[in-house]
mmCIF file of C-alpha atoms in Angstrom:
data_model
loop_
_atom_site.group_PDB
_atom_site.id
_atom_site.type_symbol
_atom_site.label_atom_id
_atom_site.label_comp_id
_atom_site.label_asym_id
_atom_site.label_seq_id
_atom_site.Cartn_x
_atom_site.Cartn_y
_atom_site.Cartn_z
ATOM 1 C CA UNK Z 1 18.692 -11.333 23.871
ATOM 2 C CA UNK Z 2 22.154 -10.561 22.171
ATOM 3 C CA UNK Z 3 23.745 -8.797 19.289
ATOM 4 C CA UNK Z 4 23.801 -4.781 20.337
ATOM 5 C CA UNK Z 5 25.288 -3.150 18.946
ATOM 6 C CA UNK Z 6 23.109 -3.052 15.645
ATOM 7 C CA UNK Z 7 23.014 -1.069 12.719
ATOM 8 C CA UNK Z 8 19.600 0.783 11.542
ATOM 9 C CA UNK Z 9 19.815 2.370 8.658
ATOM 10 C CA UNK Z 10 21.381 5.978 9.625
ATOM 11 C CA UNK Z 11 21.270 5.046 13.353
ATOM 12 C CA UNK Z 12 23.305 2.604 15.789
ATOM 13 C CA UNK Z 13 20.814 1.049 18.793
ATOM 14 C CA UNK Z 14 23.596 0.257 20.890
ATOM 15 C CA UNK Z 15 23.870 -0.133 25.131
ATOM 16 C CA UNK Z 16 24.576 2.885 27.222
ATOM 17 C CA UNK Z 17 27.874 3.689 28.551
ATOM 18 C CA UNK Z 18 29.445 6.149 31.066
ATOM 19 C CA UNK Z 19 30.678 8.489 27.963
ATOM 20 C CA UNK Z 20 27.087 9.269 27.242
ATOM 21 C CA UNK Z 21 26.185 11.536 30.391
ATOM 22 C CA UNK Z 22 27.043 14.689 29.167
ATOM 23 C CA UNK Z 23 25.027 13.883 25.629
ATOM 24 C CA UNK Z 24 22.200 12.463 27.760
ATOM 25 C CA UNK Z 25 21.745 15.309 30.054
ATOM 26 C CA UNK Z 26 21.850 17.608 27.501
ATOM 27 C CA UNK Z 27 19.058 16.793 25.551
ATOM 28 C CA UNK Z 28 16.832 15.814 28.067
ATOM 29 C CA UNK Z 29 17.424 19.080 29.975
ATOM 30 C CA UNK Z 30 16.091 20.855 27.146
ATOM 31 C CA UNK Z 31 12.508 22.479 27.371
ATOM 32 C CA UNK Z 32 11.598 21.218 23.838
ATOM 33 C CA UNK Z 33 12.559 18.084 23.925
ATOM 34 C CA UNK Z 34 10.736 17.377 27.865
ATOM 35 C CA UNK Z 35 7.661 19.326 26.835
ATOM 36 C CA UNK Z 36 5.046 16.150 26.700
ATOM 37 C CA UNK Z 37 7.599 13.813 28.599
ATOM 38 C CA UNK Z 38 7.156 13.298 32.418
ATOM 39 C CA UNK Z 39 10.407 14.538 33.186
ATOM 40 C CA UNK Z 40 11.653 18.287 34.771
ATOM 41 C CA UNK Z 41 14.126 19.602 33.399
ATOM 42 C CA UNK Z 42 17.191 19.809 34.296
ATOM 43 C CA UNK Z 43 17.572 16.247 34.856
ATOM 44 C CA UNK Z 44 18.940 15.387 38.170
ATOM 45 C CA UNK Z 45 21.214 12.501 38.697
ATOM 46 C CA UNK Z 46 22.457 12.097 34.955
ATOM 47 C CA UNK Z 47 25.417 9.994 35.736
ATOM 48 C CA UNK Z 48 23.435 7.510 37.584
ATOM 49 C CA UNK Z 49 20.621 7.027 35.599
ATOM 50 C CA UNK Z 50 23.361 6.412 32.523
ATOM 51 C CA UNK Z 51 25.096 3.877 35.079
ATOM 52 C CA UNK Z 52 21.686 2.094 35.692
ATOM 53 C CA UNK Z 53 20.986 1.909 32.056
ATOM 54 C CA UNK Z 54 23.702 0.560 31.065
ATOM 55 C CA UNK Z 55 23.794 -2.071 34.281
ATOM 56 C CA UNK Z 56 20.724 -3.123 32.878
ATOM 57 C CA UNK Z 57 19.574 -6.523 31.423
ATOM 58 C CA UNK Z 58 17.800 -6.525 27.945
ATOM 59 C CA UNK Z 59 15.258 -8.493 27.755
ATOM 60 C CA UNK Z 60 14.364 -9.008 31.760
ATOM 61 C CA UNK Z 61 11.114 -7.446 33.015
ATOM 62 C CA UNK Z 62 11.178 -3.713 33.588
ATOM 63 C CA UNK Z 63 12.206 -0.948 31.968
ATOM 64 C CA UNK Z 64 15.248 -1.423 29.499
ATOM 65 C CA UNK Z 65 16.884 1.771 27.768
ATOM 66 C CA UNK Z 66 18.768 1.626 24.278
ATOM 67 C CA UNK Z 67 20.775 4.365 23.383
ATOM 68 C CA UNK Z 68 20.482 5.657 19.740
ATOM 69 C CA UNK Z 69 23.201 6.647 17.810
ATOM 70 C CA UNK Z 70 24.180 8.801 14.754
ATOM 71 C CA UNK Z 71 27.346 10.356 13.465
ATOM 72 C CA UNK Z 72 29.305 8.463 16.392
ATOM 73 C CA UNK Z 73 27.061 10.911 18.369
ATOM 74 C CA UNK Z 74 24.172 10.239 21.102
ATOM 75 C CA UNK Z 75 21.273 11.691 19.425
ATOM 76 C CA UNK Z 76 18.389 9.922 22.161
ATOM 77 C CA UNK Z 77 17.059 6.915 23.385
ATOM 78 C CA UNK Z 78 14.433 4.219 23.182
ATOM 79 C CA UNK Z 79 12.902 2.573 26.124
ATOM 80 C CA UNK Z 80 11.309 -0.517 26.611
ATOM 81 C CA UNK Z 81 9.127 -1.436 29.300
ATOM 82 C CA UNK Z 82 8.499 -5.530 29.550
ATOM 83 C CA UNK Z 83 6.344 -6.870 31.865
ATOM 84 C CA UNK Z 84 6.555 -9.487 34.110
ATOM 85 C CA UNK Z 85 4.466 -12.340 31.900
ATOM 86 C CA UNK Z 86 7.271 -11.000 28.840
ATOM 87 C CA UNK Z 87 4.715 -11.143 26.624
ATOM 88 C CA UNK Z 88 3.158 -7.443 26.374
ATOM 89 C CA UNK Z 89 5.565 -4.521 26.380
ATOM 90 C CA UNK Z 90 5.353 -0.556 26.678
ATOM 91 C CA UNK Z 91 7.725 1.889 24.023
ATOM 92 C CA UNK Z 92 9.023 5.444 24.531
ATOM 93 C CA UNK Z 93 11.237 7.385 22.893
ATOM 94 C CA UNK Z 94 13.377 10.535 22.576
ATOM 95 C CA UNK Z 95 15.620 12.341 20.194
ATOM 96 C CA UNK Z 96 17.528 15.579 20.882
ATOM 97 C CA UNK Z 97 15.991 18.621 19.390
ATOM 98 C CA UNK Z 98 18.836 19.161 17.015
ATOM 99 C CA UNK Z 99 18.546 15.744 15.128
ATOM 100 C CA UNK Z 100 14.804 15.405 15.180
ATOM 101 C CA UNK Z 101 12.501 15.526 11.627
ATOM 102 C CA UNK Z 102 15.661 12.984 10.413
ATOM 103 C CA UNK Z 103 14.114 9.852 10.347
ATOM 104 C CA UNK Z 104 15.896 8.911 13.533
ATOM 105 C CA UNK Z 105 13.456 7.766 15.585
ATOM 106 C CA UNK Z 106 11.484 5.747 13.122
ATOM 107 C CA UNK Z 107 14.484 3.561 12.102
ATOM 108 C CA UNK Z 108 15.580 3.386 16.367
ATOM 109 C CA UNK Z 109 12.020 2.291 17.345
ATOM 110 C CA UNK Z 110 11.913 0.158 14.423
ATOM 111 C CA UNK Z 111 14.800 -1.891 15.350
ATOM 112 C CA UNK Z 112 14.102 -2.267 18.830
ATOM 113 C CA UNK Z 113 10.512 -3.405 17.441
ATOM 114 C CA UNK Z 114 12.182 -5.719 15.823
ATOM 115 C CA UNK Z 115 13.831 -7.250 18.689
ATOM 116 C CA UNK Z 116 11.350 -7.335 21.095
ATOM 117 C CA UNK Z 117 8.847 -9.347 18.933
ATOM 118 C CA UNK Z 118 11.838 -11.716 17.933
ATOM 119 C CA UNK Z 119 11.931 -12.450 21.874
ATOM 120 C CA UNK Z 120 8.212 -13.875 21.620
ATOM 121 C CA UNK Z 121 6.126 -10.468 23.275
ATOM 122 C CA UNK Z 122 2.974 -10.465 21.311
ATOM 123 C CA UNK Z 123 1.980 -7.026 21.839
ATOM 124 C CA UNK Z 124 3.849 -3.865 22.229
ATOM 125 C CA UNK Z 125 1.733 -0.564 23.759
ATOM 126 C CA UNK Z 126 2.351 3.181 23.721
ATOM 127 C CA UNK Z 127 1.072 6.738 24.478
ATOM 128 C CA UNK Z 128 1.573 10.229 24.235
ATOM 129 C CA UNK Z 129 0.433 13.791 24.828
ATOM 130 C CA UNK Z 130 -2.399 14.219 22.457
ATOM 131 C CA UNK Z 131 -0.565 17.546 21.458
ATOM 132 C CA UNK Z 132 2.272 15.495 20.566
ATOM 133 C CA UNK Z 133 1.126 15.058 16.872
ATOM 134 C CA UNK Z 134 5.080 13.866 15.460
ATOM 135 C CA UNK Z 135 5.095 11.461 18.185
ATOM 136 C CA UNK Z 136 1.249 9.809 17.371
ATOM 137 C CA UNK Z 137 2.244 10.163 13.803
ATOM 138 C CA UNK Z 138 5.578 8.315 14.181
ATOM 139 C CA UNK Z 139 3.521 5.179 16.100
ATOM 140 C CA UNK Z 140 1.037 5.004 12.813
ATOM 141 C CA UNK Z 141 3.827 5.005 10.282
ATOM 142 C CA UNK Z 142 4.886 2.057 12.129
ATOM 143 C CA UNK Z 143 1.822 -0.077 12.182
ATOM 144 C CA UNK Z 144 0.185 0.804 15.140
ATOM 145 C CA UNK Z 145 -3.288 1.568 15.834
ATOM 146 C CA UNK Z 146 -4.524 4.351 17.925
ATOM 147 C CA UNK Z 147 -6.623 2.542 20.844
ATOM 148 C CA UNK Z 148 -8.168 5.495 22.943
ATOM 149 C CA UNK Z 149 -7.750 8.896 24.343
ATOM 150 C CA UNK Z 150 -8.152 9.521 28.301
ATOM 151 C CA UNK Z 151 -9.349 12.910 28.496
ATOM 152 C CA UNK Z 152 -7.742 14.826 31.040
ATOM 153 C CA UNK Z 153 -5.738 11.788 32.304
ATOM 154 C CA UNK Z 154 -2.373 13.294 33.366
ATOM 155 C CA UNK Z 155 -1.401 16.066 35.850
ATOM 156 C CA UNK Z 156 1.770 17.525 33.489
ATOM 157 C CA UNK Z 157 3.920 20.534 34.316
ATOM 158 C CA UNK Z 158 1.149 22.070 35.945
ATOM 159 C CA UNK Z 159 -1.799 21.394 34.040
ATOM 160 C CA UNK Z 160 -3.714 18.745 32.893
ATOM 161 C CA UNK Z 161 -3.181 16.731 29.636
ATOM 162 C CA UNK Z 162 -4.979 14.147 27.439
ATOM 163 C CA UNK Z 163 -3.228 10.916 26.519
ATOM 164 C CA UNK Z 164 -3.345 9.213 23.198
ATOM 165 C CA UNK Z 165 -2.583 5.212 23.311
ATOM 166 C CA UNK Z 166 -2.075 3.169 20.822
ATOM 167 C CA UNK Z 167 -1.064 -0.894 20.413
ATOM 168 C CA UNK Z 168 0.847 -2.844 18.040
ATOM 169 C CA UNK Z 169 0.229 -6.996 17.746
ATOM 170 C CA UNK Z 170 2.911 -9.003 16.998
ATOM 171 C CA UNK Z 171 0.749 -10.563 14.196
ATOM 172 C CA UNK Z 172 0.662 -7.414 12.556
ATOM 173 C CA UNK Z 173 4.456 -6.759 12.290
ATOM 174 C CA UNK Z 174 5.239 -9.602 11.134
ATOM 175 C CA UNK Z 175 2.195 -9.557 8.145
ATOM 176 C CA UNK Z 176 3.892 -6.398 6.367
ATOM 177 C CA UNK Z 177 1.045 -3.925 8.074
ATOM 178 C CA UNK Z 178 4.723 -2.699 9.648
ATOM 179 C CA UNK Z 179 7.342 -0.274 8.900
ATOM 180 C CA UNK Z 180 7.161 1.622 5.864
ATOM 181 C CA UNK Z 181 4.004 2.170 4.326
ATOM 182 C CA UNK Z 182 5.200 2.688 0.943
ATOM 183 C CA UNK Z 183 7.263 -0.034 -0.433
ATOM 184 C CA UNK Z 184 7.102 0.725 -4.119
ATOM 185 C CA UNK Z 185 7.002 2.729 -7.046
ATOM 186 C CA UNK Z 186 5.420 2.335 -10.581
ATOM 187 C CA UNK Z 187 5.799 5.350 -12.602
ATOM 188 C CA UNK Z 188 2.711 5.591 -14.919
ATOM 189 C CA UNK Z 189 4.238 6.484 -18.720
ATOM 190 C CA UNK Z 190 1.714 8.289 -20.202
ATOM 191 C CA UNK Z 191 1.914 7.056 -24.266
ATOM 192 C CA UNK Z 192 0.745 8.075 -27.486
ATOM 193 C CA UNK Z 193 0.363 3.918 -28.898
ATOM 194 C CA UNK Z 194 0.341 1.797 -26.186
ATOM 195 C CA UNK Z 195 0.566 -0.828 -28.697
ATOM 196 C CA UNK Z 196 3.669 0.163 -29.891
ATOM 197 C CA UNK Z 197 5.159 0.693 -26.269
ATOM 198 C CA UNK Z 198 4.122 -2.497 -25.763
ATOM 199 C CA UNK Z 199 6.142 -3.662 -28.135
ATOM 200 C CA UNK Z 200 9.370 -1.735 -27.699
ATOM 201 C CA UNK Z 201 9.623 -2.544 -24.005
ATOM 202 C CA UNK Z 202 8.633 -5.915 -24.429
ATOM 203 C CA UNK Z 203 10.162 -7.408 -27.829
ATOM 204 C CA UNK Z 204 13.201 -4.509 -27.567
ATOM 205 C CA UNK Z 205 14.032 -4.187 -23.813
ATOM 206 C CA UNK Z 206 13.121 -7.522 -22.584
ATOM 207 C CA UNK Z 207 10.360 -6.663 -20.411
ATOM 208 C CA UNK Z 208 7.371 -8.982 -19.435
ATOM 209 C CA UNK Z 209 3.964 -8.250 -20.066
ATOM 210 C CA UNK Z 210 1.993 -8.221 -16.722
ATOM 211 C CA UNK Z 211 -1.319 -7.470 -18.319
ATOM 212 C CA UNK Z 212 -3.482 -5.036 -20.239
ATOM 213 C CA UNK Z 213 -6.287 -3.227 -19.171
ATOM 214 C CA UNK Z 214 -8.049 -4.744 -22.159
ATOM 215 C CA UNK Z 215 -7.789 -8.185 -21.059
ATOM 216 C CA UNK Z 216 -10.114 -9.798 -18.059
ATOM 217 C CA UNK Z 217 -9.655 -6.696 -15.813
ATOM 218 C CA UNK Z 218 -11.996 -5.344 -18.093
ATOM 219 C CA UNK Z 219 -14.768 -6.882 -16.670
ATOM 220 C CA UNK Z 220 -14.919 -5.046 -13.146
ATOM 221 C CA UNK Z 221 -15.637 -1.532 -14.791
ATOM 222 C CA UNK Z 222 -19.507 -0.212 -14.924
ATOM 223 C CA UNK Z 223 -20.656 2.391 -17.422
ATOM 224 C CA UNK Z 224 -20.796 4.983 -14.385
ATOM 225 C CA UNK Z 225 -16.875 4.123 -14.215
ATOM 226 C CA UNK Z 226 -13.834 6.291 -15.273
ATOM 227 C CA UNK Z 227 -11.490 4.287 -16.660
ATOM 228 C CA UNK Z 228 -8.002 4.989 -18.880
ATOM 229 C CA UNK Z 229 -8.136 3.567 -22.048
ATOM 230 C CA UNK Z 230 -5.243 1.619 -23.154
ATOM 231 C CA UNK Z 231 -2.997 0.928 -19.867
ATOM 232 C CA UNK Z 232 -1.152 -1.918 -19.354
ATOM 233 C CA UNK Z 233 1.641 -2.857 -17.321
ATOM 234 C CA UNK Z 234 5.626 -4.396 -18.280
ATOM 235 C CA UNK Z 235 8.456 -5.120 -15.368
ATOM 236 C CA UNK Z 236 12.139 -6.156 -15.967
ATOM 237 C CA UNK Z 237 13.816 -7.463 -12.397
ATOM 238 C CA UNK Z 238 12.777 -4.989 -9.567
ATOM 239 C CA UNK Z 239 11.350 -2.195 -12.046
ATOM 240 C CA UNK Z 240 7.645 -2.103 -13.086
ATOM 241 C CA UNK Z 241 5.909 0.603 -15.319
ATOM 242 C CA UNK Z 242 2.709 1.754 -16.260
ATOM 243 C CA UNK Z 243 1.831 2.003 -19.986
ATOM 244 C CA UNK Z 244 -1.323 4.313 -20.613
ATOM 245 C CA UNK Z 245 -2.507 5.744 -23.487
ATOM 246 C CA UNK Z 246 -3.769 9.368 -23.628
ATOM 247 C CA UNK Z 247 -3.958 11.931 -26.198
ATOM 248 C CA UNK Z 248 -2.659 15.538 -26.093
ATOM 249 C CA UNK Z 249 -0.710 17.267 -23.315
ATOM 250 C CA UNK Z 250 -0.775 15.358 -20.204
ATOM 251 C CA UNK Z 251 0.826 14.870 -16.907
ATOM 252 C CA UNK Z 252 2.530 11.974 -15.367
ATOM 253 C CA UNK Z 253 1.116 9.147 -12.844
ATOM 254 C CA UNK Z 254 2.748 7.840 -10.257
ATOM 255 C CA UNK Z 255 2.110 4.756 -8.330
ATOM 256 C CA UNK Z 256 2.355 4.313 -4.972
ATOM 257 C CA UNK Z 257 2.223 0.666 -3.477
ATOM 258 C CA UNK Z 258 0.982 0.064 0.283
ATOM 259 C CA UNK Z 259 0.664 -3.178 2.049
ATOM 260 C CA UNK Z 260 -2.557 -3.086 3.707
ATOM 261 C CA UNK Z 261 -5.844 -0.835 3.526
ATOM 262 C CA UNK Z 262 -4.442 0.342 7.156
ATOM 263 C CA UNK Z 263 -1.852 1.940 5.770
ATOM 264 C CA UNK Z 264 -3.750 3.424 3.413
ATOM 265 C CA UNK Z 265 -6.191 4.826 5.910
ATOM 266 C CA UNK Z 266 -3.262 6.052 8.135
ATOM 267 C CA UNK Z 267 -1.239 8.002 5.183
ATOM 268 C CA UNK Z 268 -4.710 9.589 4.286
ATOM 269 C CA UNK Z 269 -5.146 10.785 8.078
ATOM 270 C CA UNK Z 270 -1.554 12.484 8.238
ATOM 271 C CA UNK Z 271 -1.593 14.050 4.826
ATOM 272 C CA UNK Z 272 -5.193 15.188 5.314
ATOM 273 C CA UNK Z 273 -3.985 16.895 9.018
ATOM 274 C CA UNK Z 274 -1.321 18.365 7.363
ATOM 275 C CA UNK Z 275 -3.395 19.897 5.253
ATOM 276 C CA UNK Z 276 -2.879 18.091 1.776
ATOM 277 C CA UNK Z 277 -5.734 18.081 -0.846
ATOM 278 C CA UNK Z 278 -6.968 15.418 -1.374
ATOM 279 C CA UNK Z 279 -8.517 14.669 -4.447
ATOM 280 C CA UNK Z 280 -10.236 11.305 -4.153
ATOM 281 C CA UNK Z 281 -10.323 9.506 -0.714
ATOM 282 C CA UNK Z 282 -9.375 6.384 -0.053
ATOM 283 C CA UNK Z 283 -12.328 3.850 -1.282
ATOM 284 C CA UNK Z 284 -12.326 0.260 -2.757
ATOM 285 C CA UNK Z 285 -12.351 0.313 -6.554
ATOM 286 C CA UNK Z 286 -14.234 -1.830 -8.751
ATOM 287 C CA UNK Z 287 -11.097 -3.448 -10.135
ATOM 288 C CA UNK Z 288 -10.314 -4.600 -6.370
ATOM 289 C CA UNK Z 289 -7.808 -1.968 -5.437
ATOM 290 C CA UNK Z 290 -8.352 -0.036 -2.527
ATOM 291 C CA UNK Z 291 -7.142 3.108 -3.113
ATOM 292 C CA UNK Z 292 -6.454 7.606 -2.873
ATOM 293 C CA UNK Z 293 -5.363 9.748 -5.563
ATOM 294 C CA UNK Z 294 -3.952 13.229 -4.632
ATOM 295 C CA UNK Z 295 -2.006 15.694 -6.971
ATOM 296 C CA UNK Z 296 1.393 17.522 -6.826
ATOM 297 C CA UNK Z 297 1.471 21.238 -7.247
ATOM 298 C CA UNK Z 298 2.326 20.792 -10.880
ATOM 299 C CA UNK Z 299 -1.167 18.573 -11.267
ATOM 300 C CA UNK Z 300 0.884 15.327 -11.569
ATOM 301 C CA UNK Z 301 -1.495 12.413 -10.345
ATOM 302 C CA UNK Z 302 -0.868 9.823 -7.144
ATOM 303 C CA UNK Z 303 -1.946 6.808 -6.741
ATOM 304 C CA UNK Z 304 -1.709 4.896 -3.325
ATOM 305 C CA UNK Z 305 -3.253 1.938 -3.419
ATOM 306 C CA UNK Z 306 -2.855 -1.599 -1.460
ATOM 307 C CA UNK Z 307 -5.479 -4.985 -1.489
ATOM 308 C CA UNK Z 308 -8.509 -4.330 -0.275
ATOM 309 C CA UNK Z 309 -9.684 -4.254 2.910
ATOM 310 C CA UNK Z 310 -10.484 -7.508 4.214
#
């Protein structure tokens, strides 16, 4: 393996060097940050464990430590655990206190996903404390699935802890069930003549006509089905929009594209634990999306939908 350092997104995933100790021990001295990790705190022998890290070959069995950058700062670290077959691997990561809730750690851990599967491992584990809820949420954001809990499993700082796990197939990165969960955006125009939008965005702006809800998709509703009268869909280059037709005051749609039901499943978990409402769950419609609707505080509709589930 080759090519560090690389550039993700806000971060650098880069190979440790000597002028990271003080950085290093710093964060991973701090209480916070070594709560649900199996380190004390302070951390003894700083200087050498930065020496052995960046000694180190990546990609050899055994544990290999990437140092994540931001700002031209160290803000943490990624570690990756290969085995000796190099074909199943074991994550961890870390990000100092002060640069966490940044999107840090996703785009780190992403990368070094990326990697790893590019060297031919076919399945990538994790765990964590199960009171570590950022850390399990951060694994399902990236596509993996929670595989167990061992109840009362570790001996931690003087008590013991439950561990979540949680696996990730290299089929399943590479299929889009991966990385962000979101990927799009259709903004739902709510019209008074859908007709005559019709019309102006397609014979006017130059947009195509995708299709109408009149048309064939017409055929999956039932008489026990809501259904918005009127709705089609036009899209110009990377931009699509919703058309629908509804009378009087109303408030705007927005949808939200997801790759796979998974992902579906896993943004209605985290939303739902942190306490969003929820107006519809997720459930395969009769049109063939599969699909959750929630509302903004000002009563504005979203839609996340994705295939459905196979």
């Amino acid at each position: 393996m080759s090519g560090l350092p690389v550039l993700a997104g806000q971060v650098v995933v880069r190979r440790f060097t000597p002028a990271d100790v003080a950085d290093f021990a710093a964060y991973r001295s701090d209480p916070e940050v070594a709560r649900y990790q199996g380190w004390d705190t302070p951390v003894p022998d700083a200087e050498r464990l930065v020496s052995e890290f960046a000694a180190a070959e990546e990609g050899e069995p055994g544990w290999f430590q990437y140092a994540v950058e931001a700002g031209g700062e160290l803000v943490g670290d990624v570690g990756v655990c290969l085995a000796d077959n190099r074909m199943q691997a074991e994550v961890g990561f870390t990000i100092a206190r002060a640069h966490q809730r940044r999107g840090y750690a996703t785009e780190a851990v992403r990368c070094v996903l990326d990697r790893v599967f590019a060297a031919g491992v076919r399945r990538v584990s994790a765990e964590c404390d199960a009171r570590n809820t950022a850390s399990a949420h951060l694994l399902e954001r990236l596509g993996f699935s929670p595989e167990g809990l061992r109840r009362r499993h570790t001996w931690l700082k003087g008590e013991w802890t439950d561990d979540l796990l949680f696996g990730l197939l290299a089929e399943d990165w590479t299929s889009g069930a991966s990385g962000p969960a979101i990927f799009a955006c259709r903004p739902n125009l709510l019209v008074a003549d859908v007709v005559a939008s019709l019309g102006f965005y397609a014979d006017e702006l130059g947009f195509d006509v995708g299709w109408r809800w009149s048309d064939r998709q017409a055929r999956f509703l039932h008489d026990g089905e809501p259904h918005e009268p009127g709705t089609a869909l036009v899209a110009r280059d990377r931009v699509q929009l919703m058309l629908t037709q509804v009378p009087g005051p109303h408030t705007t749609r927005l949808h939200l594209d997801v790759h796979t039901a998974a992902q579906v499943d896993r943004l209605f978990r985290e939303w739902r634990e942190r306490g969003v409402d929820i107006a519809e769950p997720p459930v395969v419609r009769p049109w063939g999306m599969y699909e959750m609707r929630l509302h903004d505080p000002d009563g504005n509709v979203l839609r996340v939908s994705s295939p459905p589930a196979s």
